[in-house]
């Protein structure tokens, strides 16, 4: 199975679908050690590689009413809608401990995508240990434009990897993976439209023209990634899981019942396809 890779799209709280699918994969003993994650996909990629079934659902639903987790209060007081200290320190190190040792044992290559705000290009990092500098990479990959501070990565300001490589399948293929399991958080037929927030991006990031341009063509990159996925799927080289209908969950959803329902949908759908997935991975 190690010749195959797992590719995880972002999508904010729609990532609960990914949580359900990956929890089901783990429950059936499917652990791919090469994982490519962007934004919310990077967050759940951590839990998948540590083998912590259920942790993603807990982390994304248990703290919704805590103003330090995801709130206007956090945005106004820290500059981050999703509180950085809460999400990347208190939760993994105290409130719902992350199994760093299991990650180190399981990972072969965990590729985290971030956007370099100076060049407007995607950059890829493969941390061998999340305890030693890995969590800032996950934070950078998940830092949504307009509602997050830029994250310093090696002296370079970075933001959401989904801006420049929203579904890093091409990267996985380039790294030599002939088979890929791709988990998407949008329904079949979805195509991204030009961003209506462009004027806000131009104002906020006027000192980062390459980033503004990357945001301007973000929809083109996303749709090109969908085209590649379709071609790889038709060629039998990609196994794709995605919501069957449009998720009733937005990027910053605060309704716990909706989030858990989306997670359960992902689990049920993966379970229906699990035998086909195992056959694909042989």
Short mmCIF file of N, CA and C in Angstrom, two decimals, residues 12-14 60 64 70 82 248-256 258-259:
data_model
loop_
_atom_site.label_atom_id
_atom_site.label_comp_id
_atom_site.label_asym_id
_atom_site.label_seq_id
_atom_site.Cartn_x
_atom_site.Cartn_y
_atom_site.Cartn_z
N UNK A 12 -12.00 24.37 5.17
CA UNK A 12 -12.48 24.82 6.47
C UNK A 12 -13.24 23.71 7.18
N UNK A 13 -14.38 24.05 7.75
CA UNK A 13 -15.16 23.09 8.52
C UNK A 13 -15.77 21.99 7.66
N UNK A 14 -15.77 22.15 6.35
CA UNK A 14 -16.20 21.05 5.49
C UNK A 14 -15.22 19.87 5.60
N UNK A 60 -12.87 19.60 16.32
CA UNK A 60 -13.63 20.56 15.52
C UNK A 60 -15.04 20.81 16.04
N UNK A 64 -16.56 24.75 20.01
CA UNK A 64 -17.21 25.76 19.19
C UNK A 64 -17.69 26.96 19.99
N UNK A 70 -12.81 29.75 17.80
CA UNK A 70 -13.19 30.35 16.52
C UNK A 70 -14.28 31.37 16.78
N UNK A 82 -9.53 31.72 13.89
CA UNK A 82 -9.25 30.50 14.65
C UNK A 82 -8.04 30.79 15.54
N UNK A 248 -24.14 21.00 3.74
CA UNK A 248 -24.84 22.09 4.42
C UNK A 248 -23.95 22.66 5.53
N UNK A 249 -22.70 22.84 5.19
CA UNK A 249 -21.69 23.31 6.14
C UNK A 249 -20.81 24.32 5.41
N UNK A 250 -20.59 25.49 6.03
CA UNK A 250 -19.70 26.47 5.41
C UNK A 250 -18.32 26.40 6.05
N UNK A 251 -17.43 27.24 5.54
CA UNK A 251 -16.02 27.16 5.96
C UNK A 251 -15.84 27.41 7.45
N UNK A 252 -16.71 28.21 8.05
CA UNK A 252 -16.57 28.52 9.48
C UNK A 252 -17.85 28.14 10.23
N UNK A 253 -18.41 27.01 9.87
CA UNK A 253 -19.65 26.51 10.47
C UNK A 253 -19.53 26.41 11.99
N UNK A 254 -20.61 26.82 12.70
CA UNK A 254 -20.61 26.77 14.16
C UNK A 254 -21.68 25.82 14.69
N UNK A 255 -22.41 25.16 13.80
CA UNK A 255 -23.47 24.25 14.21
C UNK A 255 -22.88 22.84 14.38
N UNK A 256 -22.76 22.40 15.62
CA UNK A 256 -22.12 21.12 15.90
C UNK A 256 -22.88 19.95 15.29
N UNK A 258 -24.64 19.85 12.53
CA UNK A 258 -24.35 19.78 11.10
C UNK A 258 -22.96 19.22 10.86
N UNK A 259 -22.01 19.63 11.68
CA UNK A 259 -20.65 19.15 11.52
C UNK A 259 -20.56 17.64 11.76
#
